[in-house]
Amino acid sequence: MTRWPAFPYGVWVRLSLWLSVTVVAVLFGWGAWQRRWIADDGLIVLRTTRNMLAGNGPVFNAGERVEANTSTAWSYLMYLGGLISGPARLEYVALTFALLLSVLGIVLVMLGTARLYAPTLRGRQALLLPAGALVYIALPPARDFATSGLENGLVLAYLGLLWWMMVVWSQSLRSERTSGAFDLTLAVVAGFSVLVRPELALIGGLALVMMLIATKGWRRRALIVVAGGLLPVAYQIFRMGYYGLLFPGTALAKDATGAKWEQGFIYLANFNQPYLLWAPAVLLIGLAIMVMLLCGRPASVNRRAPAGSGWLARTVQSPSAVVVFMLVSGVLQAVYWIRQGGDFMHGRVLLTPLFCLIAPVSVIPLMLPDVRRMARGASYLYAGAAALLWFAVAGWALWAANSPGMGADATRVTYTGIVDERRFYAQATGHAHPLTAADYLDYPRMRAVLEAIENTPDGALLLPAGPYDMWDVVPAYPPPPDAPRDYIGPHTVFFTNLGMLGMNVGLDVRVIDQIGLANPLAAHTARIEDGRIGHDKNLFPDWAVAEGPFFKEEPYIPDYLDEDWIRQAEAALKCPDTEAVLNAIRAPMSPRRFLSNLIHAAEFTRYRIDRVPLYELARCGLPLPEPVNPPYAGMPAEGP
């Protein structure tokens, strides 16, 4: 069995480690609490949680199987929290889990790094001080997204746990052997990566490959494959059968396989510029070099590897290889997000690669001079240089922690499309800490939409109008003659901010967007090349009128809608391939439907429609409906 902590190396090492961990955890937790909030995207997750608790399944709108959340694990964690908390507001459940997991992540990564240095500290006088951990918690976006209701905290906790376990695994050939149960647990944790976030499969998959290389015997390799693949494969089968897609609907909506390199580098520069991130990068590299020079070759309790362990296996299952694994993982995550174009939220998606890159130096041993290992002058010189670098890191962290971030551009959508999301919503709602859906009622249009729904008991499609306190109403067809007196007609709201809207209206109200996060039609359109990152699909509202039980002609539709476009969209919805895609998520679930979706999931994922109804009709080879207003054909010819 592997025991933790394994520090019989001196009281100063133990005390400095736990003091460092405590100070960083308290600072991070306190800093995150000072900036606490729940993002609109965090409320999107909670709308799905409400549907799960109501028995409608993991969907955003009842009767329409759309996976509107990227993190499967976070969605089900919120559901579990909702079951346990009972009547407590789901926003507070999300806030609590996010904050606790964020702090847990920074603690685990520091303990993992301390474990990495453990063999070199045997018999040495040293202090374990936070370094990379200070860099991470000093960044305002790191503290912003330590709450936010999104899965960032879960990602930190997952990466911290994986790092700690990989370090323990890497040292087992040189000290205490890990048990078979530990190795299988590590395989499960590595395989779970794709359920935390899909792109984390690059990290978990690489960890599994390393384990397979280092493991002896095909039986043990088979056990690792089964342990690592059971949960993700089982959920993938469920996703394909239930949602009819190969990956989350959010990935389809944002075309996660697309490439926007130029925008990605703009996003990287936007993250780096306010905090001069190159400075701590240089300092941490210098500290890493000093640590290597001062620590020397790691001491080993048992250098005899098990019989049959080859050179490759021993190399892969080594502390050095695990450090390289984490650094490579960080680079891969950064490249993925830069290629994708980044995000519209300042810094958010680059926090994960940064966390991976700082992991091996999240804490560093500040070695006291040791004349037994080197000359007295050199010993004091190296120790002094390392101390100077650490104080420089601490100084930068203090400066960055008080940085204004994006400054005047924080709440303005400029050409970059990137904003400081927390400050944007704090300003727009008038709440320093917008935490609940009720806080977002002070966002433009929110109170007005509730009034519009209340004023249209027979049902309507609501479209955002010009003034911020108005909505355009397209009435629904009248109720049937035998409708009960308390009949409430169907309501659909077409709006970008799905979270605040979805959490402030009933689950009987269909909430869709033009981007495609909750609207399957919009999700299957092509990406607009010059659109704002993360919002680069834009379905015309004519489609929402066409597919619903709403009046489709003047004077019931707003002036900016075109009756001919609506008719064309209505005809285009009869395209057999489009009907098949929509039936996959709207038809009642049955074993036959599940199997059909499973078989056709790849085809449905690739399917795209044209956002212009006329072009969509041409693509499908469907006839053009008779125009409402025939085109002008000129003056009739005069008689003789």
XYZ file of C-alpha atoms in Angstrom:
640
model
C 0.000 0.000 0.000
C 1.067 3.564 -0.682
C 0.951 5.913 2.269
C 0.677 9.679 2.247
C 2.335 11.842 3.366
C 5.701 10.108 3.030
C 7.893 12.732 4.681
C 10.249 11.358 7.324
C 12.734 13.966 6.118
C 12.651 16.731 8.668
C 10.269 18.869 10.590
C 10.984 22.011 8.526
C 9.956 20.294 5.313
C 6.695 19.048 6.780
C 5.814 22.291 8.513
C 6.657 24.475 5.505
C 4.618 22.239 3.186
C 1.446 22.258 5.247
C 1.841 25.957 6.015
C 2.241 26.679 2.284
C -0.774 24.558 1.378
C -2.897 26.206 4.067
C -1.901 29.750 3.113
C -2.495 29.190 -0.612
C -5.834 27.437 -0.011
C -7.034 30.245 2.259
C -5.867 32.972 -0.131
C -7.456 31.245 -3.129
C -10.717 30.552 -1.336
C -10.899 34.069 0.085
C -10.020 35.642 -3.287
C -12.615 33.533 -5.101
C -15.269 34.426 -2.514
C -14.529 38.119 -2.951
C -15.319 37.697 -6.672
C -18.175 35.199 -6.282
C -20.794 35.043 -9.015
C -22.764 32.643 -11.206
C -22.373 33.097 -14.962
C -25.208 32.942 -17.449
C -23.566 29.786 -18.816
C -23.576 28.375 -15.287
C -27.332 28.908 -15.155
C -27.644 26.932 -18.411
C -26.355 23.896 -16.506
C -28.922 24.470 -13.766
C -31.806 24.593 -16.239
C -30.823 21.041 -17.212
C -30.636 20.150 -13.521
C -34.187 21.439 -13.029
C -35.412 19.214 -15.852
C -33.627 16.197 -14.377
C -35.151 16.825 -10.964
C -38.575 17.229 -12.589
C -38.260 13.850 -14.333
C -37.814 15.245 -17.857
C -34.344 13.754 -18.291
C -30.976 15.451 -18.923
C -32.369 17.980 -21.415
C -32.630 21.753 -21.693
C -36.213 21.769 -22.976
C -38.688 19.054 -22.083
C -39.454 16.816 -25.041
C -36.268 17.741 -26.923
C -33.141 15.723 -26.168
C -30.398 18.354 -26.471
C -27.196 18.087 -24.397
C -26.641 21.768 -23.634
C -23.781 21.188 -21.152
C -20.195 20.379 -22.086
C -19.196 18.683 -18.827
C -21.144 15.487 -18.237
C -19.655 15.018 -14.768
C -20.569 18.560 -13.714
C -24.156 18.125 -14.927
C -24.683 14.991 -12.875
C -22.845 16.460 -9.881
C -25.335 19.347 -9.927
C -28.175 16.816 -10.126
C -26.769 14.950 -7.125
C -26.388 18.237 -5.257
C -29.983 19.128 -6.076
C -31.206 15.793 -4.715
C -29.249 16.217 -1.482
C -29.967 19.903 -0.896
C -33.708 19.594 -1.346
C -35.351 23.027 -1.339
C -32.043 24.935 -1.374
C -31.465 27.100 -4.438
C -29.489 25.298 -7.107
C -27.337 28.409 -7.577
C -25.968 28.001 -4.059
C -25.329 24.308 -4.715
C -23.288 25.244 -7.806
C -21.437 27.990 -5.918
C -20.532 25.649 -3.059
C -19.322 22.795 -5.252
C -17.357 25.099 -7.555
C -15.560 26.882 -4.718
C -14.730 23.741 -2.735
C -13.484 21.844 -5.786
C -11.355 24.787 -6.933
C -9.589 24.964 -3.560
C -9.261 21.165 -3.471
C -7.615 21.245 -6.891
C -4.904 23.691 -5.835
C -4.284 21.670 -2.644
C -3.956 18.380 -4.546
C -1.587 19.784 -7.138
C 0.681 21.163 -4.392
C 0.661 17.854 -2.500
C 1.463 16.000 -5.708
C 4.441 18.227 -6.407
C 5.647 17.912 -2.821
C 5.481 14.155 -3.262
C 7.540 14.510 -6.441
C 10.361 16.160 -4.499
C 10.132 13.807 -1.517
C 13.038 11.462 -2.467
C 15.422 14.370 -3.012
C 14.652 15.864 0.403
C 15.770 12.873 2.435
C 18.294 14.151 4.926
C 18.218 17.669 3.442
C 17.364 20.986 5.071
C 14.781 22.773 2.942
C 11.587 24.779 2.926
C 8.735 23.818 0.591
C 7.291 27.108 -0.679
C 4.467 27.836 -3.137
C 5.624 29.065 -6.531
C 3.486 28.056 -9.524
C 0.483 27.896 -7.190
C 0.994 31.575 -6.369
C 1.087 32.388 -10.075
C -2.215 30.621 -10.669
C -4.215 32.043 -7.763
C -2.907 35.557 -8.403
C -4.629 35.730 -11.804
C -8.038 37.454 -11.594
C -9.646 35.032 -14.121
C -8.551 32.087 -11.950
C -10.434 33.564 -9.004
C -13.382 34.553 -11.199
C -13.902 31.028 -12.478
C -13.293 29.391 -9.137
C -17.021 30.047 -8.714
C -19.110 31.040 -11.814
C -21.246 27.875 -11.694
C -19.171 26.345 -14.484
C -17.035 23.197 -14.314
C -13.684 24.981 -13.885
C -13.444 23.935 -10.241
C -14.159 20.335 -11.158
C -11.416 20.498 -13.792
C -8.910 21.761 -11.200
C -9.846 19.047 -8.707
C -9.619 16.392 -11.414
C -6.217 17.530 -12.691
C -4.867 17.887 -9.154
C -5.976 14.336 -8.304
C -4.594 12.899 -11.546
C -1.258 14.662 -11.009
C -0.932 13.390 -7.428
C -1.804 9.829 -8.438
C 0.577 9.878 -11.410
C 3.416 11.050 -9.174
C 2.723 8.248 -6.682
C 2.554 5.742 -9.556
C 5.823 7.015 -11.034
C 7.696 6.500 -7.748
C 6.464 2.961 -7.110
C 9.408 1.306 -8.919
C 11.873 3.202 -6.730
C 10.145 3.069 -3.355
C 6.951 1.400 -2.173
C 5.036 -0.559 -4.800
C 1.511 0.665 -5.446
C -1.237 -1.908 -5.061
C -3.241 -3.336 -7.925
C -6.295 -1.499 -6.590
C -4.400 1.812 -6.752
C -3.376 1.191 -10.365
C -6.925 0.311 -11.408
C -8.229 3.398 -9.597
C -5.699 5.502 -11.483
C -6.938 3.961 -14.741
C -10.538 4.840 -13.825
C -9.511 8.419 -12.995
C -7.578 8.757 -16.256
C -10.481 7.407 -18.309
C -12.906 9.725 -16.526
C -11.186 12.719 -18.132
C -13.498 12.814 -21.148
C -16.540 13.084 -18.870
C -15.050 16.076 -17.052
C -14.502 17.840 -20.377
C -14.114 16.219 -23.809
C -10.751 17.816 -24.598
C -9.282 16.453 -21.358
C -9.242 13.083 -23.121
C -5.869 14.270 -24.463
C -4.591 14.167 -20.866
C -6.362 11.092 -19.560
C -5.673 9.155 -22.738
C -1.956 9.896 -22.527
C -1.920 8.729 -18.896
C -3.564 5.447 -19.909
C -1.025 4.932 -22.690
C 1.808 5.418 -20.205
C 0.241 2.873 -17.848
C -0.175 0.332 -20.662
C 3.478 0.710 -21.684
C 4.724 0.342 -18.111
C 2.453 -2.565 -17.176
C 3.709 -6.110 -17.576
C 1.383 -8.814 -18.853
C -1.613 -8.721 -21.188
C -4.054 -9.563 -18.415
C -3.109 -6.467 -16.408
C -3.187 -4.376 -19.583
C -6.693 -5.646 -20.319
C -7.792 -4.717 -16.798
C -6.422 -1.198 -17.259
C -8.246 -0.820 -20.587
C -11.524 -2.019 -19.068
C -11.146 0.147 -15.959
C -10.234 3.226 -17.976
C -12.774 2.754 -20.720
C -15.853 1.386 -18.975
C -17.428 4.672 -17.849
C -16.613 6.797 -20.917
C -17.623 4.072 -23.371
C -20.870 3.392 -21.505
C -21.740 7.081 -21.512
C -20.755 7.448 -25.152
C -23.221 4.709 -26.067
C -25.874 6.512 -24.019
C -25.050 9.857 -25.685
C -25.284 8.409 -29.179
C -28.539 6.609 -28.468
C -30.218 9.336 -26.433
C -28.998 12.537 -28.119
C -28.110 11.105 -31.535
C -24.682 12.780 -31.542
C -21.041 11.754 -31.132
C -20.198 14.587 -28.736
C -22.009 17.198 -26.616
C -24.394 19.545 -28.359
C -22.239 22.475 -27.262
C -19.346 21.096 -29.316
C -21.653 20.864 -32.330
C -22.938 24.395 -31.770
C -19.394 25.789 -31.582
C -17.884 23.464 -34.217
C -15.206 22.282 -31.794
C -13.281 20.588 -34.605
C -12.973 23.824 -36.574
C -9.894 26.029 -36.746
C -9.598 29.759 -36.023
C -5.873 30.150 -35.421
C -5.796 33.941 -35.830
C -8.555 34.439 -33.257
C -6.814 31.933 -30.991
C -3.625 34.000 -30.923
C -5.704 37.124 -30.252
C -7.195 35.292 -27.283
C -3.750 34.259 -26.051
C -2.509 37.862 -26.298
C -5.646 39.065 -24.503
C -4.860 36.700 -21.622
C -1.165 37.525 -21.470
C -1.146 41.294 -21.902
C -2.766 42.523 -18.654
C -0.622 40.253 -16.459
C 2.671 39.971 -18.377
C 2.537 36.189 -18.055
C 5.884 35.810 -19.760
C 7.514 37.233 -16.600
C 6.445 34.466 -14.164
C 7.123 31.930 -16.915
C 10.766 33.021 -17.060
C 11.026 33.130 -13.264
C 9.518 29.659 -12.829
C 11.852 28.197 -15.448
C 14.755 29.749 -13.564
C 13.470 28.305 -10.300
C 13.129 24.866 -11.879
C 16.767 25.032 -13.009
C 17.895 26.118 -9.553
C 15.956 23.255 -7.964
C 17.551 20.722 -10.295
C 21.016 22.064 -9.577
C 20.505 22.136 -5.822
C 18.623 18.856 -5.424
C 20.804 16.753 -7.656
C 19.833 13.188 -8.537
C 16.738 11.949 -6.674
C 17.526 9.520 -3.929
C 15.780 6.150 -4.222
C 14.738 3.779 -1.525
C 14.918 0.801 -3.860
C 16.580 1.081 -7.239
C 15.936 -2.542 -8.149
C 13.040 -2.681 -10.593
C 10.846 -5.778 -10.780
C 12.148 -8.618 -12.908
C 11.073 -8.299 -16.520
C 10.715 -4.523 -16.473
C 12.291 -3.234 -19.661
C 14.068 0.044 -20.237
C 11.022 1.623 -21.881
C 8.709 0.593 -19.035
C 11.123 1.941 -16.414
C 11.539 5.182 -18.342
C 7.809 5.743 -18.738
C 7.075 4.942 -15.103
C 9.473 7.511 -13.709
C 9.060 10.932 -12.076
C 10.794 12.604 -15.014
C 8.345 11.057 -17.464
C 5.380 12.184 -15.372
C 6.712 15.749 -15.313
C 7.055 15.633 -19.104
C 3.532 14.153 -19.309
C 2.064 17.106 -17.422
C 4.003 19.696 -19.398
C 3.079 18.093 -22.719
C -0.550 17.928 -21.582
C -0.512 21.654 -20.863
C 0.964 22.428 -24.276
C -1.584 20.192 -26.031
C -4.459 21.884 -24.199
C -3.114 25.315 -25.130
C -2.680 24.348 -28.791
C -6.191 22.890 -28.894
C -7.777 26.073 -27.584
C -5.673 28.399 -29.722
C -6.625 26.367 -32.787
C -10.275 26.481 -31.734
C -10.110 30.270 -31.433
C -10.212 30.505 -27.660
C -13.379 31.774 -26.042
C -15.414 34.942 -25.548
C -14.702 34.912 -21.775
C -11.385 36.500 -20.820
C -8.808 33.860 -19.885
C -11.255 31.043 -19.071
C -10.187 28.232 -21.382
C -6.448 28.905 -20.998
C -6.610 28.384 -17.231
C -6.502 24.602 -17.712
C -3.273 24.537 -19.763
C -1.736 27.038 -17.340
C -2.656 24.805 -14.393
C -0.972 21.836 -16.087
C 2.180 23.808 -16.854
C 2.604 25.126 -13.304
C 1.935 21.731 -11.682
C 5.587 20.519 -11.524
C 6.618 23.789 -9.849
C 3.429 24.516 -7.906
C 5.679 24.237 -4.848
C 9.472 24.329 -4.875
C 12.050 23.244 -2.299
C 14.096 26.227 -1.218
C 17.262 24.360 -0.275
C 19.401 25.661 2.537
C 23.137 25.799 1.804
C 24.738 22.336 1.994
C 28.547 22.326 1.947
C 28.557 18.510 1.862
C 27.275 18.533 -1.718
C 29.114 21.531 -3.188
C 31.655 24.178 -2.317
C 30.596 26.642 0.356
C 30.571 29.630 -2.006
C 28.619 27.830 -4.730
C 26.173 26.455 -2.182
C 25.337 29.897 -0.833
C 25.244 31.356 -4.353
C 22.703 28.827 -5.647
C 20.562 29.057 -2.510
C 20.596 32.860 -2.704
C 19.717 32.854 -6.409
C 16.793 30.487 -5.812
C 15.530 32.646 -2.953
C 15.789 35.784 -5.087
C 13.775 34.138 -7.895
C 11.111 33.024 -5.430
C 10.748 36.538 -4.025
C 10.412 37.821 -7.606
C 7.568 35.327 -8.233
C 5.867 36.397 -4.997
C 6.259 40.063 -5.974
C 4.750 39.473 -9.409
C 1.848 37.547 -7.808
C 1.107 40.463 -5.493
C 1.100 42.859 -8.449
C -1.020 40.616 -10.698
C -3.553 39.930 -7.961
C -4.365 43.662 -7.902
C -4.296 44.107 -11.682
C -7.276 45.857 -13.335
C -7.293 43.102 -15.945
C -8.772 44.191 -19.274
C -9.334 47.698 -17.934
C -11.770 49.855 -19.893
C -12.434 47.060 -22.412
C -13.582 44.595 -19.739
C -17.301 45.147 -20.296
C -17.272 46.201 -23.969
C -17.523 43.751 -26.852
C -14.705 45.064 -29.041
C -13.341 43.603 -32.288
C -11.812 40.726 -30.296
C -15.226 39.582 -29.064
C -13.687 38.940 -25.612
C -15.023 40.427 -22.379
C -14.486 40.042 -18.656
C -17.679 38.060 -18.164
C -17.980 38.609 -14.426
C -17.580 42.378 -14.651
C -19.880 42.492 -17.692
C -22.780 40.876 -15.822
C -22.085 42.744 -12.593
C -22.413 45.998 -14.518
C -25.414 44.877 -16.610
C -27.423 43.620 -13.616
C -26.352 46.234 -11.087
C -25.307 43.460 -8.653
C -21.672 43.224 -7.555
C -22.214 39.487 -7.067
C -24.918 38.177 -9.424
C -25.524 34.757 -7.897
C -29.130 33.756 -8.433
C -31.533 33.748 -11.343
C -33.469 36.435 -9.460
C -30.399 38.703 -9.599
C -30.487 38.400 -13.378
C -34.039 39.753 -13.506
C -32.309 43.143 -13.467
C -30.585 42.294 -16.757
C -32.170 44.043 -19.770
C -35.335 42.323 -21.077
C -35.643 39.796 -18.243
C -38.567 41.292 -16.302
C -40.237 42.217 -19.576
C -40.195 38.615 -20.805
C -42.004 37.410 -17.695
C -44.681 40.066 -18.242
C -44.999 39.097 -21.913
C -45.505 35.428 -21.027
C -48.096 36.346 -18.405
C -49.937 38.578 -20.908
C -50.170 35.839 -23.566
C -52.049 32.956 -21.915
C -52.951 31.462 -25.301
C -49.241 31.083 -26.137
C -46.761 33.024 -28.249
C -43.298 33.202 -29.717
C -41.342 35.994 -28.047
C -38.597 37.767 -29.987
C -36.316 40.480 -28.514
C -37.373 43.889 -29.803
C -35.301 47.056 -30.143
C -35.870 48.678 -26.714
C -34.423 46.723 -23.814
C -37.774 46.496 -22.014
C -39.848 45.147 -24.910
C -40.481 41.871 -26.717
C -42.177 41.265 -30.038
C -45.030 38.783 -29.779
C -46.027 36.330 -32.500
C -49.286 34.813 -31.224
C -49.896 31.085 -31.172
C -52.847 29.499 -32.903
C -56.053 29.817 -30.867
C -56.763 27.034 -28.381
C -59.103 24.226 -29.512
C -62.793 24.670 -28.744
C -62.733 21.937 -26.108
C -59.730 23.405 -24.257
C -60.168 23.702 -20.475
C -60.676 27.112 -18.938
C -57.201 27.105 -17.399
C -55.584 26.311 -20.768
C -52.129 27.828 -21.201
C -50.825 27.873 -24.742
C -47.298 27.015 -25.886
C -44.603 29.611 -25.295
C -41.240 29.781 -27.032
C -38.630 32.444 -26.275
C -35.893 33.074 -28.840
C -32.912 34.716 -27.082
C -29.132 34.463 -26.690
C -28.884 34.426 -22.874
C -30.242 30.950 -22.253
C -29.199 30.619 -18.610
C -30.840 33.626 -16.997
C -33.877 33.173 -19.233
C -34.207 29.423 -18.704
C -33.919 29.716 -14.922
C -36.485 32.524 -14.652
C -39.264 30.896 -16.693
C -41.122 27.652 -16.163
C -39.996 24.352 -17.625
C -43.100 24.425 -19.843
C -41.607 27.388 -21.722
C -39.381 26.364 -24.623
C -36.195 28.449 -24.594
C -34.073 28.439 -27.769
C -31.248 30.511 -29.177
C -29.844 31.477 -32.550
C -26.396 30.081 -31.645
C -27.393 26.445 -31.274
C -26.646 25.612 -27.648
C -30.285 24.684 -27.072
C -31.668 25.005 -30.604
C -31.008 21.877 -32.700
C -31.718 23.695 -35.965
C -29.164 26.408 -35.233
C -26.626 23.816 -34.049
C -26.716 22.118 -37.447
C -25.970 25.293 -39.412
C -22.483 26.177 -40.624
C -20.123 28.358 -38.622
C -19.929 32.017 -39.680
C -16.263 32.678 -40.352
C -16.219 36.266 -39.091
C -18.669 35.764 -36.226
C -17.858 36.474 -32.600
C -15.999 33.533 -31.087
C -18.402 31.226 -29.250
C -21.346 32.974 -30.948
C -20.493 32.277 -34.559
C -23.745 30.649 -35.602
C -26.811 32.802 -36.164
C -30.130 31.270 -37.181
C -32.756 33.677 -38.449
C -35.875 33.979 -36.237
C -38.035 33.139 -39.277
C -37.214 29.480 -38.574
C -38.625 29.730 -35.058
C -41.916 31.031 -36.467
C -41.946 28.331 -39.154
C -41.496 25.341 -36.845
C -43.946 26.418 -34.146
C -47.734 26.638 -33.842
C -47.629 30.389 -34.479
C -49.324 32.693 -36.978
C -47.068 33.017 -39.999
C -48.481 35.960 -41.878
C -49.019 39.686 -41.503
C -50.146 41.470 -39.376
C -49.133 38.935 -36.716
C -45.385 38.882 -37.471
C -42.958 41.770 -36.844
C -41.921 43.935 -39.772
C -38.363 42.556 -39.803
C -39.622 39.039 -40.574
C -40.432 38.038 -44.131
C -43.577 36.043 -44.849
C -41.952 34.386 -47.838
C -38.906 33.402 -45.795
C -41.197 31.854 -43.196
C -43.011 29.860 -45.867
C -39.715 28.737 -47.357
C -38.406 27.704 -43.929
C -41.634 25.799 -43.276
C -41.147 23.933 -46.555
C -37.454 23.341 -45.861
C -38.317 21.662 -42.537
C -39.931 18.900 -44.606
C -36.521 17.901 -45.999
C -36.328 14.138 -45.223
C -32.815 14.335 -43.798
C -33.742 17.272 -41.576
C -36.854 15.470 -40.377
C -34.699 12.446 -39.501
C -32.306 14.575 -37.433
C -35.158 16.278 -35.564
C -37.060 13.025 -35.019
C -33.922 11.588 -33.411
C -34.307 14.052 -30.528
C -38.049 14.790 -30.537
C -39.685 11.419 -31.141
C -40.560 9.469 -27.968
C -37.614 7.448 -26.676
C -37.935 3.701 -27.165
C -35.483 0.814 -27.633
C -35.955 1.089 -31.401
C -35.363 4.855 -31.392
C -32.268 4.413 -29.182
C -30.802 1.817 -31.556
C -31.586 3.938 -34.613
C -29.888 6.980 -33.045
C -26.912 4.853 -32.082
C -26.455 3.677 -35.655
C -26.941 7.090 -37.256
C -25.177 9.278 -34.640
C -22.142 9.934 -36.852
C -24.368 10.864 -39.791
C -26.512 13.173 -37.654
C -23.390 14.834 -36.210
C -22.070 15.651 -39.696
C -25.406 16.942 -40.984
C -25.634 20.652 -41.791
C -28.452 22.868 -43.028
C -28.273 26.292 -44.674
C -29.481 29.159 -42.520
C -31.059 30.877 -45.558
C -34.359 29.066 -46.280
C -34.146 29.602 -50.045
C -30.702 27.988 -50.205
C -31.809 25.189 -47.906
C -34.650 24.358 -50.294
C -32.161 24.207 -53.150
C -29.828 21.983 -51.126
C -32.624 19.551 -50.379
C -34.038 19.687 -53.918
C -37.448 20.858 -52.690
C -39.789 23.100 -54.702
C -40.108 26.769 -53.860
C -43.462 27.659 -52.258
C -45.746 30.051 -54.061
C -44.625 33.569 -53.055
C -47.002 35.712 -51.034
C -46.051 38.829 -52.969
C -45.006 37.922 -56.536
C -41.981 39.881 -57.753
C -42.630 43.028 -59.772
C -42.733 42.127 -63.463
C -42.889 45.612 -64.936
C -45.757 47.650 -66.462
C -48.204 45.681 -68.627
C -47.910 46.284 -72.341
C -50.337 48.891 -73.731
C -52.846 47.918 -76.398
C -52.819 49.260 -79.970
